[in-house]
XYZ file of C-alpha atoms in Angstrom:
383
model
C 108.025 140.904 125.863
C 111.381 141.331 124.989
C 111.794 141.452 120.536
C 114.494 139.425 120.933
C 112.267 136.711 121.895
C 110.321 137.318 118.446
C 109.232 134.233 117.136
C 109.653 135.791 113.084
C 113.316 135.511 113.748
C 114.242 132.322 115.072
C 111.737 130.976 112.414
C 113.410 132.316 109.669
C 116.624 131.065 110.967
C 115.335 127.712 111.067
C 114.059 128.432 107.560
C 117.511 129.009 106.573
C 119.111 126.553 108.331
C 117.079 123.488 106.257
C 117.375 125.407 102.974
C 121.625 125.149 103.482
C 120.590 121.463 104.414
C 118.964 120.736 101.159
C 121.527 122.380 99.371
C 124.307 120.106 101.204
C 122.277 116.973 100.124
C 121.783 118.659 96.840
C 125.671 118.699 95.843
C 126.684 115.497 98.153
C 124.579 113.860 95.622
C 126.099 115.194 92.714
C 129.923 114.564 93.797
C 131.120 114.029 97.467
C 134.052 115.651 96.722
C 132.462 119.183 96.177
C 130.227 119.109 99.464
C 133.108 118.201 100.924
C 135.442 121.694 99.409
C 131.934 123.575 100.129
C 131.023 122.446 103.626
C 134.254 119.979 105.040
C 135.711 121.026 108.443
C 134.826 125.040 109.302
C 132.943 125.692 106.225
C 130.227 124.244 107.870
C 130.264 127.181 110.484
C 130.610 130.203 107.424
C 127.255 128.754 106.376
C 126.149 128.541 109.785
C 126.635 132.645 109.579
C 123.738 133.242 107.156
C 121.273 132.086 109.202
C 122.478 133.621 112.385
C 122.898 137.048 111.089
C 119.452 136.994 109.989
C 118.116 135.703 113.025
C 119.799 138.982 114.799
C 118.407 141.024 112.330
C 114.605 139.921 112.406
C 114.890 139.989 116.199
C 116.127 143.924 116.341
C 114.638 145.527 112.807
C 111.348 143.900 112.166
C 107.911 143.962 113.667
C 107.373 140.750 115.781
C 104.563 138.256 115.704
C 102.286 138.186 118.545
C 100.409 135.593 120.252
C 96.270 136.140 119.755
C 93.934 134.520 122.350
C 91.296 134.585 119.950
C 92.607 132.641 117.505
C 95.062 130.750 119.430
C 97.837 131.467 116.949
C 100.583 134.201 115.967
C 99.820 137.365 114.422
C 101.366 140.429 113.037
C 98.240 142.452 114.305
C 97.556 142.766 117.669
C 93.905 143.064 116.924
C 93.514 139.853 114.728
C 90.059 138.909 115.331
C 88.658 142.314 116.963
C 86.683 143.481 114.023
C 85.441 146.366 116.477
C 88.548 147.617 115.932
C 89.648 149.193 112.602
C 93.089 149.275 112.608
C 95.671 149.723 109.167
C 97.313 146.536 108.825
C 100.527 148.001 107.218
C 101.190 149.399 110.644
C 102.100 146.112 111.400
C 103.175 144.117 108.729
C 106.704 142.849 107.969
C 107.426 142.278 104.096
C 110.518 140.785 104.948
C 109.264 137.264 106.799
C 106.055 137.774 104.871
C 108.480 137.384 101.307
C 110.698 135.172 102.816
C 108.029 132.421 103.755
C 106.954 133.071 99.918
C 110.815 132.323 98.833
C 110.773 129.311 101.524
C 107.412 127.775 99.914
C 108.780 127.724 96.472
C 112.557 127.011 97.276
C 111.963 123.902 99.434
C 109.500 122.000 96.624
C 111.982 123.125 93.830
C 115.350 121.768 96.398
C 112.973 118.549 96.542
C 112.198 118.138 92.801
C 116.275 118.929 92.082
C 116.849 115.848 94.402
C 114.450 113.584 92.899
C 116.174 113.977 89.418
C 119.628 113.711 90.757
C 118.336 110.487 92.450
C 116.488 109.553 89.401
C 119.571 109.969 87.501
C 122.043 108.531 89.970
C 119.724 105.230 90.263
C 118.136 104.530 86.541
C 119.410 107.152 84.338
C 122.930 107.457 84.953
C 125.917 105.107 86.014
C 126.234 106.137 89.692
C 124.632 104.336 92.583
C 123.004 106.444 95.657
C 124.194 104.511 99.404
C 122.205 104.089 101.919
C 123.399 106.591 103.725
C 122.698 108.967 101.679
C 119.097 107.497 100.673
C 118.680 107.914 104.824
C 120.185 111.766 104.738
C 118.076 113.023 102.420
C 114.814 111.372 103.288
C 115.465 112.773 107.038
C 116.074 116.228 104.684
C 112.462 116.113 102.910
C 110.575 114.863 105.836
C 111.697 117.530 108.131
C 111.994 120.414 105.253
C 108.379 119.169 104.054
C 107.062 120.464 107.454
C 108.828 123.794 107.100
C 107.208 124.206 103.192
C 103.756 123.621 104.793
C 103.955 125.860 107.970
C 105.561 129.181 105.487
C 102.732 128.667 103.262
C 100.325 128.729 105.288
C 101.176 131.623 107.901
C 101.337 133.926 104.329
C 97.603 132.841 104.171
C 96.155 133.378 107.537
C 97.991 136.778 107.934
C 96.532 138.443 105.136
C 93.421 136.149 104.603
C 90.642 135.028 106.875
C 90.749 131.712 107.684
C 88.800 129.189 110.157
C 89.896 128.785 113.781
C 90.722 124.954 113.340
C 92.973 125.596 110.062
C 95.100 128.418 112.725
C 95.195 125.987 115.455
C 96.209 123.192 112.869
C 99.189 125.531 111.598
C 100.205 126.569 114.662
C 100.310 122.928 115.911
C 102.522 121.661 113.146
C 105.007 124.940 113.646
C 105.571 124.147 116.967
C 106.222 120.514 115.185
C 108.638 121.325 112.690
C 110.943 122.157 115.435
C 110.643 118.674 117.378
C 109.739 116.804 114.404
C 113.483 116.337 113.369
C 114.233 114.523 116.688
C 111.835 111.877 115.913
C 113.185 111.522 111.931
C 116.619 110.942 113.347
C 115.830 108.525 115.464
C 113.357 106.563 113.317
C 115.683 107.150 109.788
C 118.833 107.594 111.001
C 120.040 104.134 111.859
C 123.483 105.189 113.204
C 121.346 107.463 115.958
C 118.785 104.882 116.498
C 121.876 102.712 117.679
C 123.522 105.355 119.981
C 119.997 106.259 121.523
C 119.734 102.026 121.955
C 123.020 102.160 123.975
C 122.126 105.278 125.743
C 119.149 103.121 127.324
C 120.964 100.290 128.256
C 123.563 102.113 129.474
C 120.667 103.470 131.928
C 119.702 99.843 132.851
C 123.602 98.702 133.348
C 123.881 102.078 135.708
C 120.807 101.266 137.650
C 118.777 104.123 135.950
C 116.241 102.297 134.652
C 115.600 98.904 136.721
C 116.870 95.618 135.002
C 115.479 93.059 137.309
C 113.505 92.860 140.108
C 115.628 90.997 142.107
C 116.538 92.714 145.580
C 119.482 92.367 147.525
C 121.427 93.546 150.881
C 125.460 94.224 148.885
C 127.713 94.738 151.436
C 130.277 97.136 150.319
C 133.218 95.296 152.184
C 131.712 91.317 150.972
C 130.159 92.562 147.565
C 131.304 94.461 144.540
C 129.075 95.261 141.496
C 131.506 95.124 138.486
C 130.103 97.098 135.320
C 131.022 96.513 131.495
C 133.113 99.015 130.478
C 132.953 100.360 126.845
C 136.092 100.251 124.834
C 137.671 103.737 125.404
C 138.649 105.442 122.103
C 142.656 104.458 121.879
C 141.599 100.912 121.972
C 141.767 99.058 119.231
C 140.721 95.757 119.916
C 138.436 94.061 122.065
C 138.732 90.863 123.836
C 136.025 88.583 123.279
C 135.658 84.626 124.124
C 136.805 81.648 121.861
C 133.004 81.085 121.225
C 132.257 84.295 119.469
C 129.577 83.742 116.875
C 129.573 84.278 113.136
C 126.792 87.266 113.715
C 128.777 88.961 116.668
C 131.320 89.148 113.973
C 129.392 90.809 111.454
C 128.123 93.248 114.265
C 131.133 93.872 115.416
C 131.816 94.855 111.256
C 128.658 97.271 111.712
C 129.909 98.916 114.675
C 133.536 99.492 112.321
C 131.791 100.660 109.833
C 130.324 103.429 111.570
C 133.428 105.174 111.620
C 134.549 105.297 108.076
C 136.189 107.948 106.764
C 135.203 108.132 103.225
C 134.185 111.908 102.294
C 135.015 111.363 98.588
C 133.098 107.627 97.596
C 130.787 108.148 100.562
C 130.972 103.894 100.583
C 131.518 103.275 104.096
C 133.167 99.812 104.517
C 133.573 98.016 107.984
C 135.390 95.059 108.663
C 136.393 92.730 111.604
C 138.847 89.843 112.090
C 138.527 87.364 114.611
C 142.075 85.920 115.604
C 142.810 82.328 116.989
C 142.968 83.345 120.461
C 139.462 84.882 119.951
C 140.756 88.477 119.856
C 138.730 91.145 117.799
C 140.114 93.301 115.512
C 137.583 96.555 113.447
C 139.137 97.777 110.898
C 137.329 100.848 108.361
C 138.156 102.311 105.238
C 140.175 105.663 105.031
C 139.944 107.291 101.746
C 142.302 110.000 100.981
C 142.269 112.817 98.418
C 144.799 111.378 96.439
C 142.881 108.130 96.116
C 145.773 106.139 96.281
C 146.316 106.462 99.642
C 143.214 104.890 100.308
C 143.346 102.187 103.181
C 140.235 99.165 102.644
C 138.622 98.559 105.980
C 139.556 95.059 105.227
C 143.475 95.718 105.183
C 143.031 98.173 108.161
C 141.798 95.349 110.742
C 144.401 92.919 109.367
C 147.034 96.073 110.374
C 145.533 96.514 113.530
C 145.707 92.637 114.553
C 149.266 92.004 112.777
C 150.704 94.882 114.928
C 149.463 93.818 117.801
C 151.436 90.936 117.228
C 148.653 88.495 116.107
C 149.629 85.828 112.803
C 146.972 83.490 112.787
C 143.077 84.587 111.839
C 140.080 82.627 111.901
C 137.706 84.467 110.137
C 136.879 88.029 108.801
C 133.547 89.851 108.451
C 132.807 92.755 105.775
C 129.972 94.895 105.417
C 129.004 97.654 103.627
C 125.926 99.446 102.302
C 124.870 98.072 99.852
C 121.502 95.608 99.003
C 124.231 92.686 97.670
C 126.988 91.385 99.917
C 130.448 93.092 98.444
C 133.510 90.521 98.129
C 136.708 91.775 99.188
C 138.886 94.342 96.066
C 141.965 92.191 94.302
C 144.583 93.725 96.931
C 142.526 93.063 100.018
C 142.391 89.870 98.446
C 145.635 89.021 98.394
C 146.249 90.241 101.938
C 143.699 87.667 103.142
C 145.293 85.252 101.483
C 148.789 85.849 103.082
C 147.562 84.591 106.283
C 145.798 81.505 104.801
C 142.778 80.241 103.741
C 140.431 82.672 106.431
C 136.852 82.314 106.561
C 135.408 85.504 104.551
C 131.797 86.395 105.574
C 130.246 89.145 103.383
C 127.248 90.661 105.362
C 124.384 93.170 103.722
C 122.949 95.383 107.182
C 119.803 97.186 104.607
C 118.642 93.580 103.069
C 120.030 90.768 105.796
C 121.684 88.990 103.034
C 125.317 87.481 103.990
C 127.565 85.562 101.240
C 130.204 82.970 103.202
C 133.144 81.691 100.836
C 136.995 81.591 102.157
C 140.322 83.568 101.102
C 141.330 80.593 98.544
C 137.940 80.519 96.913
C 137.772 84.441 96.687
C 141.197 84.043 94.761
C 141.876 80.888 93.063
C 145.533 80.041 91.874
C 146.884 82.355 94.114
C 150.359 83.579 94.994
C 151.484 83.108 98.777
C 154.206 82.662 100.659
C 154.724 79.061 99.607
C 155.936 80.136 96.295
C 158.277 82.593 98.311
C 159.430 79.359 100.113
C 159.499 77.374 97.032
C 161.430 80.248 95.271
C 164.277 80.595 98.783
C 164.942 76.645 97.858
C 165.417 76.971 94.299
C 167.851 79.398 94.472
C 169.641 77.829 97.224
C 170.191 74.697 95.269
C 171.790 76.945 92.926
């Protein structure tokens, strides 16, 4: 067995790998703008580093855990379980994984309790307001950290205690799990993966992966042609869709905007779509920027999108965002609804269902548009 392969190494990597994790959520929490100067663009890789070189140098300096048949689990001692033989244990220990899975079962708990009061504080005891996003980042955090707390515990206590065969077979069950186990808590928390894996499948049943129907028939190649849906490649920034588009295509169409946000600094992703006369789809998302005032709204961003494609006349607009309320539309993106008319503004909630309709006028009453520019042109020409 080659020590490379040692499972102490890639353990403690893993180990490491959470602990940055929780540390990440920790300070996202706390201001957006610092994980972003601590772990934006190649950062992330620097911190990457820790638990690499570690991993290298468990795998080439320490003694490696070995599989027992008796007990069905790993062991430092080869002769776990042969009480036959009397063999010194210190032989074979390693203090270094043995005090790091002490480290790991205190740091994780204390990482959890320092995001419970941030959360506390950002929710009840301060002014701040957590997103959803980040409610659903650091619950996929805990759950699959949790599993990490358990497993280091544990191992401490079967190494240098003797335990039952089931309580072995238990821990060595859920350590093989706190590898997978963050697959599945992506999928089931994370709703932005849960959508891509979605499209992944049907994607399968439009390819003829997976069957779609059971109807069977002889395509000639030279009489029939089977004509897929292609996806919108990434230049594109509309998408053509029929007259009869309905008010919750919109709003999904909003969702689907919102997913690519840039906002590293408010973390308040904001996605919005127009719908045109001629039926035409515009996204639009919000793009913050570090000097704040070059901040584009999402709503603003799919009017840009549709105006330079040469499009004048809009029907209707859909804006989501994270939070539990529908969010109206800022004063600005206000009045750039309102320079197109009196659009249809739907305000759509994703986390709680809840949608608020109103229109452009109502959302800005008294306004200024380009009437009074008219009005203004005429009054100075009778002058």
């Amino acid at each position: 067995m080659l020590k490379i392969l040692a499972a102490p190494a890639f353990w403690c990597g893993c180990c490491v790998t959470g602990l940055i994790l929780l540390v990440n959520r920790a300070v996202d929490l706390i201001d957006g703008r610092y994980a972003h100067a601590l772990f934006g663009g190649s950062k992330t890789y620097v911190w990457l580093l820790i638990p690499i070189c570690m991993l290298l140098y468990i795998s080439f300096f320490t003694t490696p855990f070995m599989y027992n048949a008796i007990y069905d689990g790993g062991f430092l001692s080869p002769y776990a379980g042969v009480p036959e033989i009397e063999v010194d244990f210190s032989e074979y220990d390693n203090p270094l994984v043995g005090n790091f899975n002490y480290f790991v079962a205190v740091m994780y708990p204390l990482m959890y309790l320092v995001l419970c009061v941030i959360i506390w504080y950002k929710t009840k005891g301060g002014q701040g307001k957590v997103s959803l996003t980040q409610k659903q980042i650091v619950a996929q955090s805990v759950i699959v950290s949790t599993l990490l707390a358990i497993v280091s515990a544990a191992y401490i206590v079967m190494q240098y205690i003797e335990t039952p065969r089931f309580f072995i077979v238990a821990i060595q069950f859920m350590w093989m799990a706190s590898h997978g186990a963050s697959v599945f808590t992506y999928i089931f928390v994370n709703k932005s993966m849960r959508k891509e894996a979605c499209k992944m499948v049907k994607g399968w049943l439009r390819c003829g992966i997976l069957p779609l129907t059971n109807e069977v028939t002889n395509l000639d190649s030279q009489q029939k042609s089977l004509t897929l849906p292609q996806k919108p490649q990434p230049h594109d920034i509309s998408r053509e869709t029929p007259m009869s588009i309905t008010e919750d295509q919109l709003i999904q169409e909003a969702v689907a905007a919102s997913e690519n946000s840039y906002s590293p600094y408010s973390r308040f992703p904001v996605g919005a779509a127009v719908l045109t006369e001629d039926g035409t789809v515009f996204r639009g998302a919000n793009v913050e920027n570090a000097s704040y005032g070059g901040t584009i709204c999402a709503e603003r961003s799919a009017i840009v999108s549709a105006v330079s494609a040469g499009h004048r006349k809009f029907k209707s607009i859909a804006i989501v965002t994270e939070l539990d309320e529908p969010c109206t539309p800022c004063g600005i993106c206000r009045q750039f609804i309102v320079e197109f008319g009196d659009v249809r503004v739907i305000m759509f909630s994703p986390s709680t269902g809840k949608r608020m309709v109103s229109t452009a006028y109502e959302l800005l009453p008294r306004t200024f548009t380009p009437a009074h520019m008219d009005q203004h042109g005429k009054y100075k020409g009778q002058q």
